[in-house]
Amino acid sequence: MDNEIKFSAESLELVNRIIARYPEGKQKSALLPVLHIAQAEFGGWLSTETMNYVAGLLKLEPIEVYEVATFYNMFNLAPVGQCVIEVCQTGPCMLNGAGEIIQHISKRLDIKPGETTPDGKFTLKTVECLAACGSAPVMRVGNRYHENLSTEKVDSLIEEWCKCGKSSHDNPYNE
Amino acid sequence: MGIKILTEHIDNPELKKFEVYRKTGGYTAVEKALKTMSPDGVMEEVKKSGLRGRGGAGFPTGMKWSFLDRKSEKPHYLVCNADEGEPGTFKDRYLLERNPHALIEGIILSGYALGVEDAYIYLRGEFFYILQILEKAIAEAYEKGFLGKNILGSGYSLNLYCHPGAGAYICGEETALLESLEGKRGNPRLKPPFPAVSGLYNCPTVINNVETLATIPWIVNHGGDQYAQIGVGRSTGTKLISASGHIKNPGVYELEMGFPVEEFIYSDQYCGGMKNGKPLKAVVAGGSSVPILPAGLILKTANGEPRNISYESLAEGGFETGTMLGSGGFIVMDESTCIVRNLYNFTRFYRHESCGQCSPCREGTSWMEKILYRIENGEGRMHDIDLLVDISNNIEGKTICPLGDAAAWPVASAIRHFRDEFVEHVNRKGCWFD
Ligand SMILES: Cc1cc2nc3c(=O)[nH]c(=O)nc-3n(C[C@H](O)[C@H](O)[C@H](O)COP(=O)(O)O)c2cc1C
Ligand code: FES
């Protein structure tokens, strides 16, 4: 690692504000929100170094962080692309063409779900119901939902993201 | 259009702002309660309203509140379940992103009734943008004196915080949610003790769904008796239905309990009928966990009574010929739907989301998924069909939390009502749908 794992002053202040939302001695409650912030700040995934750093901040044993990070789907435990595309693959979306959308993105980026493009720009993930089934098919990219997808809509989004070097590693607390 | 309790002003895109919500009559219930009612008085109105939990189980809210161990010296907590993960359900998202202050107002009133000083909203992790909406709305409520110390000079104080999850369906189950809120893996707890006695940080805790809490302001404003007059029988009030699948107008609809299912599916004001002109085949009426019903049985009960949207009517006939209102996730399928493939999809979902604590659920879901995969892909054997029924029977009721039941019911009901289609898959060595 060339850059040391340490939150910016701004993030650290946010983290402290979040810790203060839980009773004295219950700072472990802040673990999920703090892991989200850490994932956003340290490259879109949680390395062992990142998890150890969070453990230190919250006065936890590293194992308490590992066991949580491995339980929740939103935490990436290996490096991901700059822009992670999460397409819903659950029933109601499947009834309305999610399969076609997944295939289309897969072909267009030449990767299978779970993989990252060789240039490190995109990762394609399939995820479960995003609570947007009325506007299926749906995908989530960072802090945005894209709904009522068609292959054309997906194409124009990907083109735009290629141009602007889109990152999906959003801090959930920042707009 | 019938009465609107939760969605009257929802088409106003500015409603999420404090001032706009206030102009529509927002926060008057807090003023009324804190100035003129006792906490027990608020509780009494909620009991009278007959309101039942909108998270899926339909447990009477007033009764749940009365179980809270109020004599305990420990702090009491109120937790709002905004995890919305049940496939087919998207009505809490609709309320949260458009009308967050209704939820906040409901939490203040509920907190007051329950003697709670700290409340948390457990928000589905993927809803980053809603986290920002809620953080803003909560900050506004603090600024205007509706949250924090000594609200409106009443002596009542309440802190409210939003807490994001991180993508785990099981954390919608209330005890897994509490574990998650404590910063742990979302493994459901054994009950008893129930959260009302030992919940968050082992303190007495009430957990309610977003829609449930957002209904409380109306009940306080208009009185529990008036709420109880809306709806039908023991299904009082209105219900948000999330409609999806092969219909012309998918979306969230607020319906008075008792609204006819047939009119809901075919009326242009609601689902608008089938979108590709193919006939209705089946409906999953209450989120992916409830039994699927074929067209005939969703429109009418086995006795030929028209079915309506209410706890009782949808359950009429038990699991033999009925289903459940559940979370109100109404998934509509036309004739082009392969029941086996759809069931495989849902079973894969439950396998993925099982927390792994109980072997019947952990092993049973992955076994059922494998069998369904082979039936769909031409490797099925005739006795696989009864094997699926057998496995589902051995999951149901044998797990710490109801995720096991939620995985078992779709399997049992699909085979009960569509056995021929499974047999046909085995005979034809695979699927013939597109
Ligand atoms: C596997 C599982 C998932 C659940 N998911 C949710 C959910 O996403 N939202 C919710 O409000 N209730 C969910 N529930 C129900 C909760 O356990 C609980 O009954 C509910 O939040 C209570 O609130 P209510 O009484 O207001 O309905 C789930 C239950 C189970 C077993
Ligand atoms: S099934 Fe895709 S959002 Fe619900």
XYZ file of C-alpha atoms and ligand atoms in Angstrom:
644
model
C 0.000 0.000 0.000
C 1.529 3.317 -0.979
C -1.030 5.515 0.733
C -1.582 5.083 4.401
C -5.092 4.153 5.481
C -6.392 7.140 7.377
C -9.673 9.052 7.054
C -9.600 12.660 5.895
C -10.290 15.203 8.628
C -13.771 15.676 7.176
C -14.605 11.968 7.242
C -13.201 11.629 10.705
C -15.499 14.339 11.927
C -18.463 12.584 10.279
C -17.426 9.295 11.875
C -17.286 10.913 15.298
C -20.704 12.450 14.814
C -22.055 9.015 13.912
C -20.441 7.329 16.925
C -22.139 9.903 19.153
C -25.545 8.684 17.959
C -25.228 5.516 20.016
C -25.039 5.195 23.791
C -21.732 5.432 25.592
C -19.813 2.187 25.165
C -21.968 1.067 22.224
C -19.691 2.484 19.530
C -19.773 -0.912 17.820
C -23.208 0.147 16.549
C -21.436 2.583 14.254
C -19.728 -0.262 12.418
C -21.945 -0.488 9.317
C -22.083 3.256 8.664
C -18.336 3.587 9.224
C -17.570 0.668 6.906
C -19.653 2.369 4.203
C -17.616 5.539 4.591
C -14.368 3.556 4.616
C -15.324 1.634 1.485
C -16.078 4.908 -0.295
C -12.844 6.547 0.797
C -10.447 3.636 0.318
C -11.057 2.489 -3.243
C -14.514 0.919 -3.198
C -13.569 -2.181 -1.225
C -12.486 -3.230 2.242
C -8.922 -4.448 2.477
C -7.607 -6.066 5.646
C -5.734 -2.833 6.355
C -8.929 -0.827 6.019
C -10.832 -3.185 8.312
C -8.044 -3.108 10.890
C -8.075 0.666 10.781
C -11.853 0.739 11.381
C -11.432 -1.761 14.230
C -8.920 0.572 15.861
C -11.193 3.596 15.458
C -14.143 1.819 17.072
C -12.050 0.017 19.697
C -13.037 -3.411 18.374
C -11.107 -6.605 17.787
C -10.315 -6.950 14.060
C -12.300 -10.200 13.941
C -15.443 -8.293 14.971
C -15.045 -6.232 11.823
C -14.150 -9.164 9.534
C -17.144 -11.230 10.584
C -19.474 -8.322 9.891
C -17.872 -7.251 6.612
C -18.213 -10.808 5.271
C -21.913 -11.014 6.196
C -23.242 -8.016 4.290
C -23.537 -7.983 0.502
C -22.700 -4.329 0.042
C -19.151 -4.709 1.260
C -16.627 -5.698 -1.369
C -13.828 -7.846 -0.008
C -11.701 -7.700 -3.150
C -10.803 -4.804 -5.436
C -13.583 -3.631 -7.756
C -13.769 -1.389 -10.768
C -14.130 2.352 -10.578
C -17.818 2.032 -11.415
C -19.754 -0.866 -9.919
C -22.991 -1.633 -11.751
C -25.455 -3.618 -9.663
C -28.361 -5.067 -11.623
C -31.343 -6.558 -9.810
C -31.975 -10.181 -10.752
C -34.949 -11.015 -8.506
C -38.418 -12.240 -9.618
C -40.328 -9.078 -10.503
C -37.328 -7.650 -12.382
C -36.829 -10.963 -14.195
C -40.485 -10.896 -15.295
C -39.726 -7.575 -16.949
C -36.489 -8.259 -18.773
C -33.680 -8.081 -16.193
C -32.099 -11.159 -17.776
C -31.759 -9.337 -21.081
C -30.240 -6.284 -19.378
C -27.665 -8.381 -17.539
C -26.746 -10.220 -20.741
C -26.489 -6.985 -22.646
C -24.141 -5.303 -20.160
C -22.150 -8.485 -19.873
C -21.661 -8.611 -23.645
C -20.997 -4.937 -24.021
C -18.330 -4.866 -21.296
C -17.171 -8.394 -22.132
C -17.291 -9.551 -18.510
C -19.469 -11.966 -16.582
C -21.398 -10.886 -13.477
C -18.889 -10.682 -10.645
C -16.035 -9.647 -12.937
C -14.187 -6.390 -13.581
C -13.091 -5.065 -16.975
C -9.317 -5.370 -17.539
C -8.968 -1.560 -17.590
C -10.462 -1.463 -14.077
C -13.306 0.824 -15.139
C -16.362 -1.352 -14.566
C -17.516 -4.176 -12.335
C -20.812 -5.930 -13.060
C -22.691 -7.391 -10.115
C -26.087 -9.041 -9.888
C -27.988 -8.164 -6.732
C -31.296 -9.039 -5.121
C -34.526 -7.004 -5.109
C -33.703 -3.308 -4.714
C -37.243 -2.368 -3.658
C -37.976 -0.726 -6.990
C -39.891 -3.559 -8.671
C -42.571 -1.201 -10.027
C -39.971 0.324 -12.335
C -38.230 -2.896 -13.340
C -35.649 -3.607 -14.600
C -33.509 -1.663 -12.162
C -29.871 -1.103 -11.320
C -28.005 0.765 -8.621
C -24.773 2.631 -9.244
C -23.415 4.233 -6.094
C -25.984 6.558 -4.632
C -28.264 6.438 -7.668
C -30.971 4.126 -8.918
C -31.541 3.752 -12.659
C -34.999 2.412 -13.417
C -37.203 1.260 -16.290
C -34.040 0.133 -18.059
C -33.855 -0.734 -21.719
C -30.763 -1.835 -23.614
C -30.651 1.617 -25.253
C -30.811 3.371 -21.903
C -28.035 1.180 -20.555
C -25.892 1.872 -23.622
C -26.187 5.614 -23.281
C -25.410 5.459 -19.550
C -22.309 3.373 -20.141
C -21.151 5.720 -22.890
C -21.606 8.678 -20.574
C -19.734 6.919 -17.765
C -16.874 5.997 -20.080
C -16.541 9.644 -21.055
C -16.701 11.092 -17.551
C -14.707 8.351 -15.810
C -17.631 7.644 -13.495
C -16.884 6.455 -9.982
C -19.565 4.715 -7.953
C -17.622 4.785 -4.700
C -19.997 7.193 -3.048
C -19.974 8.185 0.573
C -23.604 7.591 1.572
C -23.672 10.808 3.605
C -22.469 13.082 0.786
C -24.661 14.145 -2.095
C -60.543 7.305 -5.603
C -60.970 6.337 -1.997
C -59.670 7.931 1.143
C -55.969 8.826 1.276
C -54.258 8.682 4.642
C -50.646 8.312 3.586
C -50.578 9.636 0.043
C -52.930 12.614 -0.090
C -50.203 15.135 -0.956
C -47.602 12.709 -2.213
C -47.564 14.018 -5.774
C -46.164 17.321 -4.544
C -42.431 16.953 -5.213
C -41.683 19.511 -2.473
C -43.505 17.564 0.227
C -40.213 16.318 1.626
C -39.451 19.853 2.805
C -40.516 20.711 6.335
C -42.358 23.909 5.390
C -44.367 22.235 2.659
C -45.291 19.272 4.853
C -46.264 21.719 7.589
C -48.575 23.606 5.199
C -50.442 20.419 4.413
C -51.284 20.082 8.105
C -48.065 18.308 9.050
C -46.961 18.181 12.695
C -50.372 19.278 13.977
C -50.751 15.815 15.501
C -47.554 16.349 17.508
C -48.882 19.693 18.732
C -52.187 18.116 19.658
C -50.661 15.144 21.453
C -47.944 16.947 23.351
C -50.222 19.785 24.439
C -53.504 18.038 25.109
C -52.991 14.280 25.407
C -51.221 11.983 27.826
C -48.934 9.218 26.499
C -51.596 6.689 27.533
C -54.162 8.761 25.663
C -52.149 8.378 22.434
C -51.738 4.652 23.072
C -55.500 4.368 23.616
C -56.270 5.961 20.225
C -53.877 3.590 18.479
C -55.537 0.618 20.180
C -58.967 1.854 19.175
C -57.836 2.337 15.566
C -57.311 -1.392 15.114
C -54.127 -0.556 13.134
C -52.122 -3.680 12.354
C -48.413 -3.790 11.558
C -47.735 -3.125 7.887
C -44.330 -4.868 7.805
C -45.865 -8.219 6.930
C -47.132 -9.986 10.017
C -50.177 -7.769 10.660
C -49.819 -7.775 14.425
C -52.057 -5.171 16.168
C -49.869 -2.145 16.838
C -51.607 -0.988 20.020
C -51.264 -4.442 21.529
C -47.575 -4.625 20.594
C -47.042 -1.270 22.301
C -48.813 -2.447 25.444
C -46.287 -5.299 25.794
C -43.404 -2.838 26.226
C -41.932 -3.355 29.658
C -42.550 0.184 30.861
C -41.626 -0.576 34.465
C -38.080 -1.431 33.444
C -35.494 1.046 34.720
C -33.544 0.682 31.485
C -33.968 3.071 28.571
C -36.769 2.224 26.139
C -36.165 2.286 22.400
C -38.280 2.698 19.310
C -36.851 1.323 16.079
C -38.389 1.939 12.690
C -37.965 -0.918 10.270
C -37.104 0.720 6.940
C -35.170 -2.251 5.612
C -37.692 -3.015 2.874
C -36.239 -6.146 1.350
C -39.167 -8.441 0.600
C -39.153 -8.987 -3.180
C -42.129 -7.261 -4.756
C -42.347 -4.593 -2.046
C -41.420 -0.951 -2.640
C -43.994 1.057 -0.721
C -41.759 2.166 2.168
C -39.276 3.561 -0.323
C -42.143 5.539 -1.871
C -43.089 7.047 1.500
C -39.500 7.646 2.591
C -38.410 9.467 -0.542
C -41.552 11.548 -0.908
C -42.965 12.052 2.562
C -40.214 11.581 5.167
C -41.779 14.010 7.637
C -44.885 11.834 7.975
C -42.622 9.089 9.273
C -40.760 11.464 11.573
C -44.044 12.796 12.929
C -45.266 9.237 13.479
C -42.064 8.408 15.338
C -42.413 11.441 17.628
C -45.982 10.465 18.495
C -45.115 6.815 19.026
C -42.042 7.714 21.059
C -44.191 9.951 23.257
C -46.756 7.190 23.820
C -44.024 4.699 24.657
C -41.827 6.893 26.848
C -38.905 6.579 24.449
C -36.023 9.049 24.400
C -33.972 7.582 21.568
C -35.316 6.241 18.309
C -33.544 4.798 15.277
C -34.602 4.347 11.689
C -32.908 1.217 10.324
C -32.702 2.053 6.644
C -31.962 -0.387 3.871
C -28.275 0.041 2.958
C -28.786 0.440 -0.778
C -30.968 3.514 -0.187
C -28.000 5.937 0.007
C -30.049 8.722 -1.556
C -32.878 8.204 0.919
C -30.379 8.360 3.770
C -29.593 11.869 2.566
C -33.289 12.775 2.354
C -33.890 11.471 5.871
C -30.808 13.139 7.343
C -32.035 16.429 5.917
C -35.591 15.977 7.140
C -34.423 14.963 10.620
C -32.147 18.017 10.788
C -35.100 20.237 9.830
C -37.272 18.689 12.531
C -34.564 19.354 15.127
C -34.167 22.897 13.913
C -37.897 23.575 14.215
C -38.045 22.153 17.716
C -39.917 18.950 16.893
C -36.986 16.755 17.878
C -34.415 17.134 20.620
C -34.860 18.444 24.133
C -38.187 19.588 25.504
C -40.229 19.396 22.310
C -42.634 22.378 22.016
C -42.029 23.109 25.687
C -43.840 19.921 26.674
C -41.010 18.453 28.712
C -40.854 15.497 26.310
C -37.471 14.936 24.626
C -36.655 12.644 21.738
C -33.544 11.982 19.682
C -33.926 10.388 16.272
C -31.129 8.888 14.195
C -30.943 7.129 10.888
C -28.838 3.978 10.605
C -27.977 2.399 7.247
C -27.849 -1.377 6.834
C -25.563 -2.981 4.278
C -27.517 -5.319 2.033
C -28.975 -8.307 3.842
C -32.654 -9.246 3.509
C -32.550 -11.060 6.834
C -31.971 -7.755 8.642
C -35.633 -6.924 7.970
C -36.495 -9.611 10.515
C -36.821 -7.643 13.711
C -34.296 -9.434 15.917
C -31.697 -9.698 13.131
C -32.284 -5.982 12.643
C -31.438 -5.352 16.299
C -28.250 -7.411 16.021
C -27.316 -5.427 12.936
C -28.051 -2.138 14.685
C -25.663 -3.259 17.409
C -22.952 -3.670 14.757
C -23.091 -7.443 14.430
C -23.934 -10.053 11.812
C -27.666 -10.211 11.154
C -28.392 -13.479 12.910
C -31.954 -13.579 14.290
C -32.306 -14.104 18.024
C -34.255 -16.806 19.780
C -37.572 -15.565 21.179
C -38.448 -15.229 24.029
C -37.299 -12.860 25.304
C -39.270 -10.654 22.950
C -37.894 -7.225 22.011
C -40.623 -5.573 24.112
C -38.783 -6.937 27.132
C -35.226 -7.271 25.855
C -34.461 -5.674 22.513
C -31.842 -3.144 21.491
C -28.888 -3.319 23.954
C -31.096 -5.703 25.982
C -33.498 -2.846 26.698
C -37.275 -2.828 26.088
C -37.800 -2.022 22.410
C -40.684 -1.541 20.006
C -40.057 -2.206 16.320
C -42.516 -0.965 13.722
C -42.593 -0.692 9.976
C -42.407 2.663 8.131
C -46.004 2.513 6.879
C -47.287 1.604 10.355
C -45.581 4.597 11.975
C -46.489 6.999 9.185
C -50.156 6.232 9.847
C -50.033 7.364 13.491
C -50.330 11.137 12.799
C -53.671 10.624 11.033
C -54.923 8.486 13.917
C -53.964 11.126 16.477
C -55.522 13.907 14.396
C -58.792 12.146 13.662
C -59.119 9.671 16.501
C -58.812 5.907 16.591
C -62.564 5.407 16.213
C -62.617 7.242 12.935
C -59.699 5.192 11.608
C -61.459 1.997 12.630
C -64.443 2.975 10.496
C -62.293 2.843 7.383
C -61.685 -0.585 5.904
C -63.422 -3.831 6.534
C -63.812 -5.871 9.733
C -60.499 -6.411 11.506
C -58.608 -4.930 8.555
C -58.991 -1.267 9.386
C -57.688 1.719 7.471
C -55.842 1.780 4.179
C -52.942 -0.256 2.834
C -50.186 0.636 0.436
C -49.963 -1.978 -2.280
C -46.809 -2.276 -4.404
C -47.930 -3.579 -7.781
C -45.396 -5.098 -10.166
C -45.051 -7.692 -12.902
C -46.978 -7.963 -16.144
C -49.387 -5.080 -15.616
C -49.907 -1.827 -17.509
C -49.503 0.526 -14.532
C -47.066 -0.782 -11.957
C -46.603 1.409 -8.896
C -47.668 2.061 -5.324
C -51.389 2.452 -4.624
C -53.127 3.367 -1.403
C -56.315 1.324 -1.121
C -58.989 1.199 1.497
C -58.929 -2.257 3.043
C -61.664 -4.287 1.413
C -60.970 -3.021 -2.116
C -61.858 -5.755 -4.663
C -58.845 -7.570 -6.108
C -60.401 -7.867 -9.558
C -61.034 -4.138 -9.824
C -57.511 -3.452 -8.564
C -55.952 -5.583 -11.299
C -58.146 -4.510 -14.206
C -59.239 -0.926 -13.509
C -57.375 1.784 -15.451
C -57.062 3.794 -12.249
C -54.948 1.029 -10.770
C -52.977 -1.763 -12.430
C -54.776 -1.249 -15.730
C -54.903 -4.917 -16.657
C -52.273 -7.067 -18.309
C -49.678 -5.187 -20.295
C -49.087 -7.590 -23.159
C -52.695 -8.588 -23.575
C -51.992 -12.123 -22.368
C -54.374 -13.535 -19.760
C -53.621 -13.471 -16.053
C -51.940 -16.638 -14.834
C -51.040 -16.133 -11.190
C -50.474 -13.558 -8.450
C -48.165 -13.462 -5.462
C -50.199 -11.056 -3.357
C -48.099 -10.165 -0.334
C -44.417 -10.178 -1.266
C -42.420 -13.173 -2.487
C -42.848 -15.091 0.786
C -46.585 -15.687 0.607
C -48.262 -18.558 -1.264
C -48.789 -18.013 -4.993
C -52.378 -18.270 -6.227
C -53.618 -19.089 -9.731
C -55.858 -16.513 -11.452
C -59.084 -18.253 -10.423
C -58.229 -18.271 -6.735
C -56.871 -14.741 -6.499
C -59.995 -13.223 -8.022
C -62.438 -15.424 -6.101
C -62.175 -17.662 -3.057
C -62.815 -21.390 -3.396
C -66.402 -20.644 -2.303
C -66.850 -18.211 -5.154
C -66.729 -15.047 -3.010
C -64.923 -12.156 -4.721
C -61.608 -11.602 -2.960
C -60.651 -8.200 -1.607
C -57.471 -6.588 -0.300
C -57.632 -7.352 3.438
C -55.918 -9.705 5.856
C -59.009 -11.901 6.156
C -60.151 -12.111 2.560
C -56.735 -12.965 1.145
C -56.286 -15.620 3.836
C -59.717 -17.151 3.188
C -59.325 -20.861 2.523
C -56.084 -21.150 4.490
C -53.031 -22.321 2.595
C -55.078 -24.853 0.632
C -56.776 -22.185 -1.468
C -55.775 -18.850 0.055
C -52.702 -16.733 0.747
C -51.718 -13.719 2.891
C -51.715 -9.928 2.615
C -48.124 -9.896 3.922
C -46.288 -6.703 3.002
C -48.688 -5.909 0.165
C -46.185 -6.726 -2.586
C -48.558 -7.654 -5.417
C -46.653 -9.496 -8.165
C -48.788 -10.185 -11.219
C -47.872 -12.841 -13.795
C -49.395 -13.484 -17.192
C -49.592 -16.705 -19.204
C -46.046 -16.299 -20.511
C -44.618 -16.921 -17.028
C -42.912 -20.200 -16.257
C -43.899 -21.081 -12.701
C -40.873 -23.351 -12.258
C -38.401 -20.699 -13.361
C -40.043 -18.067 -11.206
C -39.939 -20.388 -8.219
C -36.305 -21.228 -8.913
C -35.562 -17.486 -8.874
C -37.268 -16.948 -5.509
C -35.688 -20.053 -4.002
C -32.256 -18.902 -5.136
C -33.045 -15.616 -3.373
C -33.879 -17.331 -0.066
C -30.802 -19.549 -0.287
C -28.680 -16.459 -0.812
C -30.321 -14.575 2.045
C -30.454 -17.377 4.629
C -28.229 -16.341 7.529
C -27.062 -19.931 7.890
C -27.784 -20.405 11.585
C -30.465 -23.117 11.284
C -29.657 -26.214 9.256
C -33.191 -26.795 7.867
C -33.099 -23.356 6.261
C -29.427 -23.294 5.260
C -29.380 -26.801 3.772
C -33.019 -26.955 2.702
C -32.961 -23.789 0.608
C -29.851 -24.816 -1.302
C -31.213 -28.322 -1.856
C -34.522 -26.957 -3.181
C -32.649 -24.530 -5.421
C -30.623 -27.368 -6.954
C -33.710 -29.488 -7.572
C -35.598 -26.610 -9.166
C -32.616 -25.833 -11.350
C -32.531 -29.366 -12.656
C -36.278 -29.509 -13.277
C -36.135 -26.241 -15.202
C -33.100 -27.400 -17.175
C -34.319 -30.815 -18.226
C -32.628 -33.011 -15.635
C -35.639 -33.336 -13.336
C -37.000 -36.667 -12.104
C -40.639 -37.291 -11.320
C -40.014 -37.943 -7.632
C -38.212 -34.565 -7.361
C -41.612 -32.919 -7.183
C -42.640 -34.712 -3.998
C -39.118 -34.355 -2.681
C -39.521 -30.560 -2.934
C -42.764 -30.753 -0.966
C -41.067 -32.937 1.614
C -38.103 -30.587 2.037
C -40.354 -27.554 2.303
C -42.358 -29.340 5.038
C -39.143 -29.990 6.889
C -38.155 -26.321 6.841
C -41.522 -24.806 7.753
C -41.805 -24.081 11.468
C -38.406 -25.569 12.253
C -36.207 -22.473 12.245
C -35.391 -19.650 14.659
C -36.958 -17.003 12.431
C -39.672 -17.070 9.756
C -37.247 -16.862 6.806
C -37.521 -20.634 6.659
C -41.300 -20.425 6.292
C -40.868 -17.668 3.728
C -38.728 -20.008 1.637
C -40.996 -23.024 2.122
C -44.401 -21.497 1.345
C -43.682 -20.443 -2.244
C -42.450 -23.965 -3.037
C -45.362 -25.764 -1.410
C -47.956 -23.465 -2.983
C -46.477 -23.516 -6.499
C -46.607 -27.310 -6.498
C -50.072 -27.355 -4.915
C -51.560 -25.158 -7.636
C -49.312 -25.844 -10.642
C -48.228 -29.470 -10.220
C -48.995 -30.221 -13.869
C -46.448 -27.672 -14.983
C -43.738 -29.376 -12.907
C -44.741 -32.776 -14.277
C -44.669 -31.383 -17.802
C -41.133 -30.038 -17.240
C -39.979 -33.493 -16.230
C -41.773 -35.192 -19.143
C -40.595 -32.728 -21.765
C -37.103 -32.665 -20.274
C -37.056 -28.954 -19.608
C -38.760 -25.661 -20.127
C -40.782 -24.600 -23.151
C -41.364 -20.970 -22.180
C -39.231 -18.238 -23.825
C -37.072 -12.610 6.775
C -37.911 -11.462 7.205
C -37.758 -10.225 6.597
C -38.513 -9.124 7.014
N -38.329 -7.936 6.380
C -39.039 -6.857 6.803
C -38.834 -5.580 6.197
O -38.028 -5.428 5.270
N -39.548 -4.521 6.664
C -40.442 -4.643 7.698
O -41.043 -3.669 8.107
N -40.656 -5.838 8.277
C -39.970 -6.940 7.862
N -40.170 -8.142 8.499
C -41.118 -8.183 9.634
C -40.450 -7.742 10.922
O -39.838 -8.876 11.525
C -41.435 -7.148 11.926
O -42.508 -8.022 12.078
C -41.992 -5.798 11.545
O -40.979 -4.891 11.249
C -42.816 -5.259 12.673
O -43.400 -4.028 12.339
P -44.981 -3.868 12.196
O -45.608 -4.526 13.396
O -45.200 -2.410 12.165
O -45.355 -4.560 10.938
C -39.437 -9.263 8.073
C -39.595 -10.501 8.683
C -38.857 -11.595 8.245
C -39.046 -12.892 8.930
S -37.215 -7.366 -8.035
Fe -35.843 -5.910 -8.838
S -36.274 -4.217 -7.599
Fe -37.584 -5.716 -6.744
